[in-house]
Short mmCIF file of C-alpha atoms in Angstrom, two decimals:
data_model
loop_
_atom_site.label_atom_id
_atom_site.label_comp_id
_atom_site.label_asym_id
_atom_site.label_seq_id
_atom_site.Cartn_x
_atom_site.Cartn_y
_atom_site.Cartn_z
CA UNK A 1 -35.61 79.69 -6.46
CA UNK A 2 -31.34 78.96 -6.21
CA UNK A 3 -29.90 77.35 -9.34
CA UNK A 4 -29.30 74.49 -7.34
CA UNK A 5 -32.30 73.67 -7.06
CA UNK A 6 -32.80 74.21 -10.24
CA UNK A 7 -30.35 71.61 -11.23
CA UNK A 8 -31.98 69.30 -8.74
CA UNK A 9 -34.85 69.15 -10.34
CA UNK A 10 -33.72 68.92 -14.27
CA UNK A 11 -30.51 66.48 -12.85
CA UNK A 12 -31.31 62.89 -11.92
CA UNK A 13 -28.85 60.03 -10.80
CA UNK A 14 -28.56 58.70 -14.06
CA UNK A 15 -27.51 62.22 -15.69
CA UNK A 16 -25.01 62.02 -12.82
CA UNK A 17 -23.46 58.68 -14.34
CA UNK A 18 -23.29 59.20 -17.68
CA UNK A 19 -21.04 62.75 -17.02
CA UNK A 20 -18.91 60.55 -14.99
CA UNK A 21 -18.56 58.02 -17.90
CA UNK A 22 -18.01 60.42 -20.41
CA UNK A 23 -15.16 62.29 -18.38
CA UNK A 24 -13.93 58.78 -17.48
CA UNK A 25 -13.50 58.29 -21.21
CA UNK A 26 -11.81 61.79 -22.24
CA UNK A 27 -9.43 61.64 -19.40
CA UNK A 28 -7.95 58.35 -19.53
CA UNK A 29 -5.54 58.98 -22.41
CA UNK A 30 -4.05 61.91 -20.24
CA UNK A 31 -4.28 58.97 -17.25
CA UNK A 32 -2.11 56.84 -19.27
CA UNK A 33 0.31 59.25 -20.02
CA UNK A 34 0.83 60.47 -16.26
CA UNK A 35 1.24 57.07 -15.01
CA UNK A 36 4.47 56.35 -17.68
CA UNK A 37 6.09 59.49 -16.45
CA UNK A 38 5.58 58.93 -12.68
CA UNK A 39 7.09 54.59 -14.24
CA UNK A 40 10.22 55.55 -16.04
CA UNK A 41 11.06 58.36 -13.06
CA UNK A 42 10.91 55.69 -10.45
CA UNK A 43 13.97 53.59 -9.95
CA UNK A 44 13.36 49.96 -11.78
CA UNK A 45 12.17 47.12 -8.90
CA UNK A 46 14.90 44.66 -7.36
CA UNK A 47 13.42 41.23 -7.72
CA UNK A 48 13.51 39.20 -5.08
CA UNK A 49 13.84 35.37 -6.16
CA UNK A 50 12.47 33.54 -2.49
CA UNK A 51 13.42 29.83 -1.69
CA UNK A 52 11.00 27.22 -2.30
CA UNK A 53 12.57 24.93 -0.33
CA UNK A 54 10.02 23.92 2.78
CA UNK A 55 11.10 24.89 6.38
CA UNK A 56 12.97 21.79 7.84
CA UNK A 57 10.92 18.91 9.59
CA UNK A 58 10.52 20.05 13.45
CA UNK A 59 8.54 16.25 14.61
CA UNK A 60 7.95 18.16 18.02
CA UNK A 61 5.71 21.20 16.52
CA UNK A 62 1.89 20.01 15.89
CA UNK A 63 0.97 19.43 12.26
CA UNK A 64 -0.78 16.81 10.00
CA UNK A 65 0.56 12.89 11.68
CA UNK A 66 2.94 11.45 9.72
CA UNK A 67 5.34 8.23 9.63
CA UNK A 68 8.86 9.05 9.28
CA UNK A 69 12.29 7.22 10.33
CA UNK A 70 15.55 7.48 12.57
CA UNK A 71 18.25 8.40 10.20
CA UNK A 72 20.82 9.27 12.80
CA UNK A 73 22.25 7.07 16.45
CA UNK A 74 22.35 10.06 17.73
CA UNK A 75 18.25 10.25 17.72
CA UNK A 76 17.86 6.77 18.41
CA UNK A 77 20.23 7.09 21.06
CA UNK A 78 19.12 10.16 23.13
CA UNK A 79 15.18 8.75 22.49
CA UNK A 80 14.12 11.63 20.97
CA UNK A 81 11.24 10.06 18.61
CA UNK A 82 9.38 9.54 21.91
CA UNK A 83 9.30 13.36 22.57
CA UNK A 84 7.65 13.68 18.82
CA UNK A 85 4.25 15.30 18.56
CA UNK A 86 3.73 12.51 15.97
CA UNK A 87 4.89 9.59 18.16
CA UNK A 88 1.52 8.78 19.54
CA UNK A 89 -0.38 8.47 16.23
CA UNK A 90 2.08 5.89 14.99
CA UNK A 91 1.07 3.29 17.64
CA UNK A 92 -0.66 0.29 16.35
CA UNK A 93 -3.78 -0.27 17.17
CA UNK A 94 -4.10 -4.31 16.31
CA UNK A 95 -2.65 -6.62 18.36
CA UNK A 96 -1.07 -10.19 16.31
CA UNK A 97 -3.72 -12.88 17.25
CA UNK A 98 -1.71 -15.31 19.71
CA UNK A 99 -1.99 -18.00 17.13
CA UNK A 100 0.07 -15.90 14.88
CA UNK A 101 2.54 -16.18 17.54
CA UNK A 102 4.17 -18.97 16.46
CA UNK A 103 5.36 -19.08 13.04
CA UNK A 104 4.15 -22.52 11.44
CA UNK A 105 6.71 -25.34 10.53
CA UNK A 106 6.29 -25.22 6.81
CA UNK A 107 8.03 -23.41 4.18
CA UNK A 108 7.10 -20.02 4.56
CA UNK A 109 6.47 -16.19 2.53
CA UNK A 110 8.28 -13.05 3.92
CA UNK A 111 7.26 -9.94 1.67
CA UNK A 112 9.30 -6.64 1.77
CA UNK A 113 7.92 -4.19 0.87
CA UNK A 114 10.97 -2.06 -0.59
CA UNK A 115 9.07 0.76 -2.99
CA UNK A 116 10.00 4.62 -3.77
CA UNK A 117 12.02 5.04 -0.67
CA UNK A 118 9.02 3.85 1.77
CA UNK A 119 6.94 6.28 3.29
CA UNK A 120 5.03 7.61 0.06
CA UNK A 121 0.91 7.85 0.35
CA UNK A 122 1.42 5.34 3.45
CA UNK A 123 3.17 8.27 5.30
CA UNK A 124 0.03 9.91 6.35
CA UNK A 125 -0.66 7.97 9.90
CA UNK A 126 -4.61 8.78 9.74
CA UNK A 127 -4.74 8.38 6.11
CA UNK A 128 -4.40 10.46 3.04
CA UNK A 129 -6.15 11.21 -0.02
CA UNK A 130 -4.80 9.32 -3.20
CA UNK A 131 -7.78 6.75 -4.32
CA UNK A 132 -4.63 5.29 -6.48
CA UNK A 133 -2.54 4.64 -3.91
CA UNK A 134 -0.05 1.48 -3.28
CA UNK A 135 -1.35 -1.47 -1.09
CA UNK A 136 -1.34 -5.21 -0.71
CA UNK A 137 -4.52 -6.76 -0.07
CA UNK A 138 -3.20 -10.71 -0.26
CA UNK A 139 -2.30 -11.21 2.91
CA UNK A 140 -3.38 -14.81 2.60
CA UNK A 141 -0.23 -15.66 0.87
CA UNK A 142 2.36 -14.81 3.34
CA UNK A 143 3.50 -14.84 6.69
CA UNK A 144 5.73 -11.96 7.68
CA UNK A 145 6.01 -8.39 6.13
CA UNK A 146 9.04 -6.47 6.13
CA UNK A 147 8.78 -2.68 6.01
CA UNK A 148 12.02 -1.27 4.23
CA UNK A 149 13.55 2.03 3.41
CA UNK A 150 17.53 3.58 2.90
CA UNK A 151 17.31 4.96 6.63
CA UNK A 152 19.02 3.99 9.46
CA UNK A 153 15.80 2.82 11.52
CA UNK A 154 12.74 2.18 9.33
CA UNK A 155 9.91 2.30 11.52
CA UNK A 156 6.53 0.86 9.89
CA UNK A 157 3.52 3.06 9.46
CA UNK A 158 0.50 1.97 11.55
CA UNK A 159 -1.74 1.11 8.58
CA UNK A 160 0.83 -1.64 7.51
CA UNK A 161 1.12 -3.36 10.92
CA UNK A 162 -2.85 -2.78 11.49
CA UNK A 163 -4.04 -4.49 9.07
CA UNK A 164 -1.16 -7.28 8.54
CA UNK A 165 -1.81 -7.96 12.48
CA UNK A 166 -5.43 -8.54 11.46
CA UNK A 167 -4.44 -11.07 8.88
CA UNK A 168 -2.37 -12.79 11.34
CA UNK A 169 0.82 -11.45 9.33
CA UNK A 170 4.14 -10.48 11.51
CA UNK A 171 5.74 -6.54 10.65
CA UNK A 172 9.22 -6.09 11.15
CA UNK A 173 11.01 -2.72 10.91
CA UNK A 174 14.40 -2.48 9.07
CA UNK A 175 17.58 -1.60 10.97
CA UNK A 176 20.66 -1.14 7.96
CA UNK A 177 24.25 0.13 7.85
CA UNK A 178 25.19 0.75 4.07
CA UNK A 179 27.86 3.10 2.60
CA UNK A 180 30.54 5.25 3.67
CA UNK A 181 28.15 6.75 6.78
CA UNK A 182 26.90 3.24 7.91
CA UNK A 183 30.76 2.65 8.11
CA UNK A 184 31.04 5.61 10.85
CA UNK A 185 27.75 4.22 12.45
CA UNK A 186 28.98 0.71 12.73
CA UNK A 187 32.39 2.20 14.31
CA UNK A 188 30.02 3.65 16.61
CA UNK A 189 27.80 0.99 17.55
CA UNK A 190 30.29 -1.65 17.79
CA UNK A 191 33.14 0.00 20.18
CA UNK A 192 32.39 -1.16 23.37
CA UNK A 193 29.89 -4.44 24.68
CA UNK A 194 27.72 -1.17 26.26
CA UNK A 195 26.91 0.51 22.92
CA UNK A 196 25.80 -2.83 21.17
CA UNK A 197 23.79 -3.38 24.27
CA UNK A 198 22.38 0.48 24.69
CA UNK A 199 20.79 0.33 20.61
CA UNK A 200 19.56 -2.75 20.84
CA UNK A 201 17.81 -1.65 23.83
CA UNK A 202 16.52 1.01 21.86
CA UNK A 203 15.99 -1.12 19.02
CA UNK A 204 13.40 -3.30 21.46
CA UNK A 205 12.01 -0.18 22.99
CA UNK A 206 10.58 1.52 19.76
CA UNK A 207 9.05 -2.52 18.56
CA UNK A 208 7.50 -2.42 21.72
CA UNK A 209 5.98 1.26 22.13
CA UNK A 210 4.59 0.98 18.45
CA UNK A 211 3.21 -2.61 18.26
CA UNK A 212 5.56 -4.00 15.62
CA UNK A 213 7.18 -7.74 15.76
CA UNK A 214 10.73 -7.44 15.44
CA UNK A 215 13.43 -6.50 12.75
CA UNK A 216 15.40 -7.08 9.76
CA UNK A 217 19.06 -6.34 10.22
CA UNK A 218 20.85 -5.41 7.38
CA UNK A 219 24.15 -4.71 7.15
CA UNK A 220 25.79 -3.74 4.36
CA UNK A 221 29.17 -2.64 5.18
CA UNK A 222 32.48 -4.21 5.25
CA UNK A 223 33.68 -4.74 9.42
CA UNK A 224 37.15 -5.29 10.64
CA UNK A 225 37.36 -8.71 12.42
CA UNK A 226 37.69 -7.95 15.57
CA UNK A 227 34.51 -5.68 15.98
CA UNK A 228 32.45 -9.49 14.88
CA UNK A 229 32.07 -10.29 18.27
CA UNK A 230 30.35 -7.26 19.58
CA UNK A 231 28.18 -8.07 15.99
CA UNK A 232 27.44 -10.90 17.81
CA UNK A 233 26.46 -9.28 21.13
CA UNK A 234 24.33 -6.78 19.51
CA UNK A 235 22.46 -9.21 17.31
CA UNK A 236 22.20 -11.95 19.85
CA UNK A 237 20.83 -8.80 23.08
CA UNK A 238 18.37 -7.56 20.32
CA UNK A 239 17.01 -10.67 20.29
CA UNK A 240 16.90 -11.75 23.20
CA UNK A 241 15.57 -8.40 24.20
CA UNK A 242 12.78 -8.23 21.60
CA UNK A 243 11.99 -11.66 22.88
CA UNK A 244 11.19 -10.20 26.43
CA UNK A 245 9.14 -7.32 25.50
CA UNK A 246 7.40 -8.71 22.34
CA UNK A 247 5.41 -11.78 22.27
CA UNK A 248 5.83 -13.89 19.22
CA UNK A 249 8.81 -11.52 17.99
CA UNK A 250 11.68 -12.18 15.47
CA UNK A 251 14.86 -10.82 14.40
CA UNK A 252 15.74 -11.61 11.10
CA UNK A 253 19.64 -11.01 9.30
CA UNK A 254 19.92 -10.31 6.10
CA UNK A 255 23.25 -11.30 3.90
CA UNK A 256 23.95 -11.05 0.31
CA UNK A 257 26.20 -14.18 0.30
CA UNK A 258 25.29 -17.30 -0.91
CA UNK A 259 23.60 -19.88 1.70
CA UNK A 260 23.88 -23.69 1.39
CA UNK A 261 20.58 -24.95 3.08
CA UNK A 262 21.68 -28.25 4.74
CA UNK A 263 23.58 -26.15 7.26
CA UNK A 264 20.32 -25.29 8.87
CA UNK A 265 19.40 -27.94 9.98
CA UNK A 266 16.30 -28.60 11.20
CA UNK A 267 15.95 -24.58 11.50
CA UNK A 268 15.63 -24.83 7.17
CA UNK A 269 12.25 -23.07 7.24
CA UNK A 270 14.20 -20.06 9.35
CA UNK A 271 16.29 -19.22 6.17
CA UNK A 272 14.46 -17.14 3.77
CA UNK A 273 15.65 -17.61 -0.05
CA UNK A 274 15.49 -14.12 -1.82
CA UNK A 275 13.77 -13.41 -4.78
CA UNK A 276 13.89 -9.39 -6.73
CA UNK A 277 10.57 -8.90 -8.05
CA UNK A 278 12.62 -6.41 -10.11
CA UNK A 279 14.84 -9.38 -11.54
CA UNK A 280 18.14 -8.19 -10.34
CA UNK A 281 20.57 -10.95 -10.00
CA UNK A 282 17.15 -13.27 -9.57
CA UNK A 283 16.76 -16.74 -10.85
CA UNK A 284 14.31 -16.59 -13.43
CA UNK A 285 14.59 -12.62 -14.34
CA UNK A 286 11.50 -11.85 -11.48
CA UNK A 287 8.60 -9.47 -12.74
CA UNK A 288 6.11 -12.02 -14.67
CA UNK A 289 8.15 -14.99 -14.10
CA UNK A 290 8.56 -14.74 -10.76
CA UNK A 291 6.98 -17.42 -10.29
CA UNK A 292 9.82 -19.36 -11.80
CA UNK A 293 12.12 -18.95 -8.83
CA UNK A 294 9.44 -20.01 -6.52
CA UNK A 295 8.70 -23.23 -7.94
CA UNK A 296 12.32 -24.04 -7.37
CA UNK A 297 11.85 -23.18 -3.73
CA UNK A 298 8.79 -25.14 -3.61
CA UNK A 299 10.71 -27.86 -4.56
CA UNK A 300 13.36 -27.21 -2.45
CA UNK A 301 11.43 -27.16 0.58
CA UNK A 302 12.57 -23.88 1.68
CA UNK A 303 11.16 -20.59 2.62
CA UNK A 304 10.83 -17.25 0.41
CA UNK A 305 11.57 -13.91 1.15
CA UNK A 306 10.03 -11.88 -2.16
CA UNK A 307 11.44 -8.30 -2.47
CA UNK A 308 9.62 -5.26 -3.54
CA UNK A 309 6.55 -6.52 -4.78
CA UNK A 310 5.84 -3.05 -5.60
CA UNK A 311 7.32 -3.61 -9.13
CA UNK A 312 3.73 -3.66 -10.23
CA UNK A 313 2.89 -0.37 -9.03
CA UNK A 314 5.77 1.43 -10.17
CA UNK A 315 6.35 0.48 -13.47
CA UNK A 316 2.48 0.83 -14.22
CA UNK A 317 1.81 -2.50 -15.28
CA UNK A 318 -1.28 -2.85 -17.57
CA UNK A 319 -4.01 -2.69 -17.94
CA UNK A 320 -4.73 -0.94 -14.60
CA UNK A 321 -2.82 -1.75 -11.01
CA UNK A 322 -6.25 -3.87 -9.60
CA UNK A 323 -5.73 -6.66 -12.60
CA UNK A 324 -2.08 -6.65 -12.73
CA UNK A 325 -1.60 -6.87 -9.23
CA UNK A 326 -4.42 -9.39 -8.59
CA UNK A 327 -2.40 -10.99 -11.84
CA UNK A 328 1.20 -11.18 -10.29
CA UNK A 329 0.04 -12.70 -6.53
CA UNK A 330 -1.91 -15.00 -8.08
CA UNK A 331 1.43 -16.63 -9.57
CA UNK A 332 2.34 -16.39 -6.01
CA UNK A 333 -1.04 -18.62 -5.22
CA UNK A 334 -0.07 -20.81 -8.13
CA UNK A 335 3.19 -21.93 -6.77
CA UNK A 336 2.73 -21.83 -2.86
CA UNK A 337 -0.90 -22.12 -2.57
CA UNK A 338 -2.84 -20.28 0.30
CA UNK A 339 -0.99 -19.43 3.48
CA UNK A 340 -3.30 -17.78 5.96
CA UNK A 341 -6.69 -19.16 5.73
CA UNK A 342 -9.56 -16.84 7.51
CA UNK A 343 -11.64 -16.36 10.08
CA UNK A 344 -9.77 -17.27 12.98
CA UNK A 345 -12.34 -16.07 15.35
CA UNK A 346 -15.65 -15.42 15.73
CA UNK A 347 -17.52 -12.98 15.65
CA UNK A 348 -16.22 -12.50 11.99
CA UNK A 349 -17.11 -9.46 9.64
CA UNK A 350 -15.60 -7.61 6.60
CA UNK A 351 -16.68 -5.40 3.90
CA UNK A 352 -13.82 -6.46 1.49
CA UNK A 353 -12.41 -3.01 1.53
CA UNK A 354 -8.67 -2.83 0.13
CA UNK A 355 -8.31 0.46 2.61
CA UNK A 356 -8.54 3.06 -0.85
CA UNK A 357 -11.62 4.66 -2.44
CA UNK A 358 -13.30 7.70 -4.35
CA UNK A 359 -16.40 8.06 -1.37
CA UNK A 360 -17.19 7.09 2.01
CA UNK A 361 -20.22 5.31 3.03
CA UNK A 362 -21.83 4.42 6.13
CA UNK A 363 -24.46 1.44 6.48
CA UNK A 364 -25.02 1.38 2.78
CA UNK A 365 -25.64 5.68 2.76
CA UNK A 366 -23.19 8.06 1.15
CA UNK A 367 -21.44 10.59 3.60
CA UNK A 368 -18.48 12.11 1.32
CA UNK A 369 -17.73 11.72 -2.10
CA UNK A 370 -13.70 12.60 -1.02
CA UNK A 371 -11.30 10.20 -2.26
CA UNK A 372 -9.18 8.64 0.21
CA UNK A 373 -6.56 6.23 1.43
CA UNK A 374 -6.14 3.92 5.05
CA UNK A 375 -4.58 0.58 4.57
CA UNK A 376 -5.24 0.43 8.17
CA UNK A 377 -9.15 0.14 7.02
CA UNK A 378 -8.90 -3.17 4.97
CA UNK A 379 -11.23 -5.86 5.46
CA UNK A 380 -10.73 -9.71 4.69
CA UNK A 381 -10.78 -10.31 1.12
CA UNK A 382 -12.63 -12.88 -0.67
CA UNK A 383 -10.75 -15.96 -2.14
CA UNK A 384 -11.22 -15.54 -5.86
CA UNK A 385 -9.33 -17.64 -8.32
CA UNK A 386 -7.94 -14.84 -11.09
CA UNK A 387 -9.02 -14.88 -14.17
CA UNK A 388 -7.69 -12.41 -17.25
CA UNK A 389 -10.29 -13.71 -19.16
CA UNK A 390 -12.76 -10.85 -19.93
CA UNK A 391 -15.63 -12.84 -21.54
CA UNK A 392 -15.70 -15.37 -18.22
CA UNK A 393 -18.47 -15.07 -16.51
CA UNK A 394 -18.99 -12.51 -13.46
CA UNK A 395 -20.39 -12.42 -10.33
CA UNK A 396 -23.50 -11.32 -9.40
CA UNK A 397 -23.52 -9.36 -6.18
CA UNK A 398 -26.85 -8.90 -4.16
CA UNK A 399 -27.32 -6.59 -1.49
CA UNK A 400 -30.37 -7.40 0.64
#
């Protein structure tokens, strides 16, 4: 008989693994030893610091659909949003009822909606996922919403003119000139009677392709007298424009300069008294007593325009965002009363969604328990009279 198989029959596996163990355990000093040499005779690593910056924003390469603006005339000029793999996501999908056509004759609400820059949670054109996210579900208490941002061409996100559409609420984009480049832009869109014609054009065209009402034209920058007749031009083929390829559509100027009401005329419901939810330069300091300025109004007879409403959300008003924000519009109720009163059609249905949540469910059964955001999802709210009283009593909901 060999030795080896004589050690196959006195050696088993386990033998095997405990040698290995043991000479694991004698040689690993030595291990250490040899692997500082080989360390300190090796030249020391360069580190490489990489950018963290992101790549820049290519809107023709495919990626996750997003609402973004026109910062540039050159864009809106050569058309270039239309060539955008996100362009076709960021159509509307809710048309304005026809008798939201006509604006009432009444003192009216216009709401803009001027918070963090725009284009935050309400960015993400098929939704996102922030439960906590910003939105307006008191639609009942205006009449037009104004979607605003710092860019040259704020375009609203679907889920805004969606669901304000449903409420028979008007959307306007934002067209604005401010600082030293809105100077060079304004040199550039008022030279000739052609320019002011060719972005207003443009203007119309991107209203009309993504099922928005019209704009708010703000201009912030100082002109030189003689470009204020191609102001004119612009402003007046804009209109005029809009009004051919958007039923029911407005155009809306902004100015910072004082307003005396009697020279409207009989067009006093057209002017649109600002109020800074934020309290700058506002009668009554805004926030809380907002409400202060709009009883004036009331009074008045003239209409509102109530700016960045979103003072609630970003200064995390207490106790939570649902009660303070059901707290400030209901000074808005207060003072104005209701607005918008629903349905106007039939068949009429709604699960009273606000367009946020922490699950989805379909006929009553749980699908995900993802949190998520679509303002474009809200239903019809119910008309509930606040109240910050938390002994009242509550309501009883039964699902049969």
């Amino acid at each position: 008989m060999s030795l080896l198989s004589l050690l196959r029959a006195y050696i088993t596996r386990e033998t095997l693994k405990t040698l290995r163990r043991l000479l694991n355990l004698i040689l690993s000093p030595f291990h250490f030893f040899i692997t500082m040499a080989q360390a300190e005779a090796q030249p020391e690593p360069q580190i490489q610091v990489q950018s963290q910056d992101p790549p820049p924003f290519d809107p023709s390469k495919p990626s996750v659909p997003i609402s973004y603006p026109i910062k540039t005339l050159k864009d809106l000029k050569s058309r270039v949003y239309f060539d955008s793999f996100h362009y076709p996501f960021n159509k509307s999908s809710v048309l304005l009822p026809n008798a939201a056509f006509q604006l009432p004759n009444r003192r009216r609400i216009l709401v803009c909606h001027d918070m963090q820059g725009g284009y935050v949670d309400d960015k993400w054109a098929q939704g996102g996922t922030n439960a906590d996210s910003y939105a307006i579900w008191h639609w009942y208490l205006m009449d037009i919403f104004v979607y605003f941002s710092h860019n040259l061409v704020t375009l609203p996100p679907p889920c805004w003119t969606n669901t304000a559409h449903r409420h028979g609420v008007k959307v306007l984009g934002t067209f604005i000139l401010e600082w030293d480049e809105g100077r060079i832009m304004a040199n550039e869109l008022l030279s000739t009677k052609e320019s002011t014609h060719l972005y207003a054009e443009r203007l119309a065209e991107l209203a009309s392709k993504l099922g928005f009402d019209g704009w708010l034209l703000n201009m912030e920058v100082e002109l030189d007298v003689k470009q204020i007749p191609n102001m004119k031009e612009f402003i007046s083929h804009l209109t005029q424009t809009m009004h051919s390829l958007v039923q029911g559509s407005l155009v809306i100027w902004k100015t910072t300069r004082s307003f005396q009401q009697a020279v409207a005329g009989d067009r006093r419901y057209d002017v649109y008294m600002g109020i800074d939810v934020f309290g700058r330069s506002t009668y009554g300091g805004g926030k809380w007593n907002t409400n202060v300025a709009l009883d004036l109004l009331r009074k008045d007879d003239v209409s509102a325009a109530i700016f960045a409403p979103g003072w609630v959300y970003e200064t995390k008003q207490p106790p939570d965002f649902e009660t303070a924000q059901n707290r400030w519009w209901s000074l808005v109720e207060k003072s104005w009363g209701i607005l918008q009163k629903y349905p106007k059609a039939l068949p009429f249905y709604t699960n009273f969604d606000q367009g946020r949540g922490l699950h989805i469910s379909i006929e009553g059964g749980q699908v995900s328990n993802a949190s998520w955001n679509n303002i474009s999802s809200q239903g019809f709210q119910p008309f509930l009279k606040f109240n910050d009283d938390p002994n009242s009593d509550t309501i009883q909901v039964l699902v049969e």
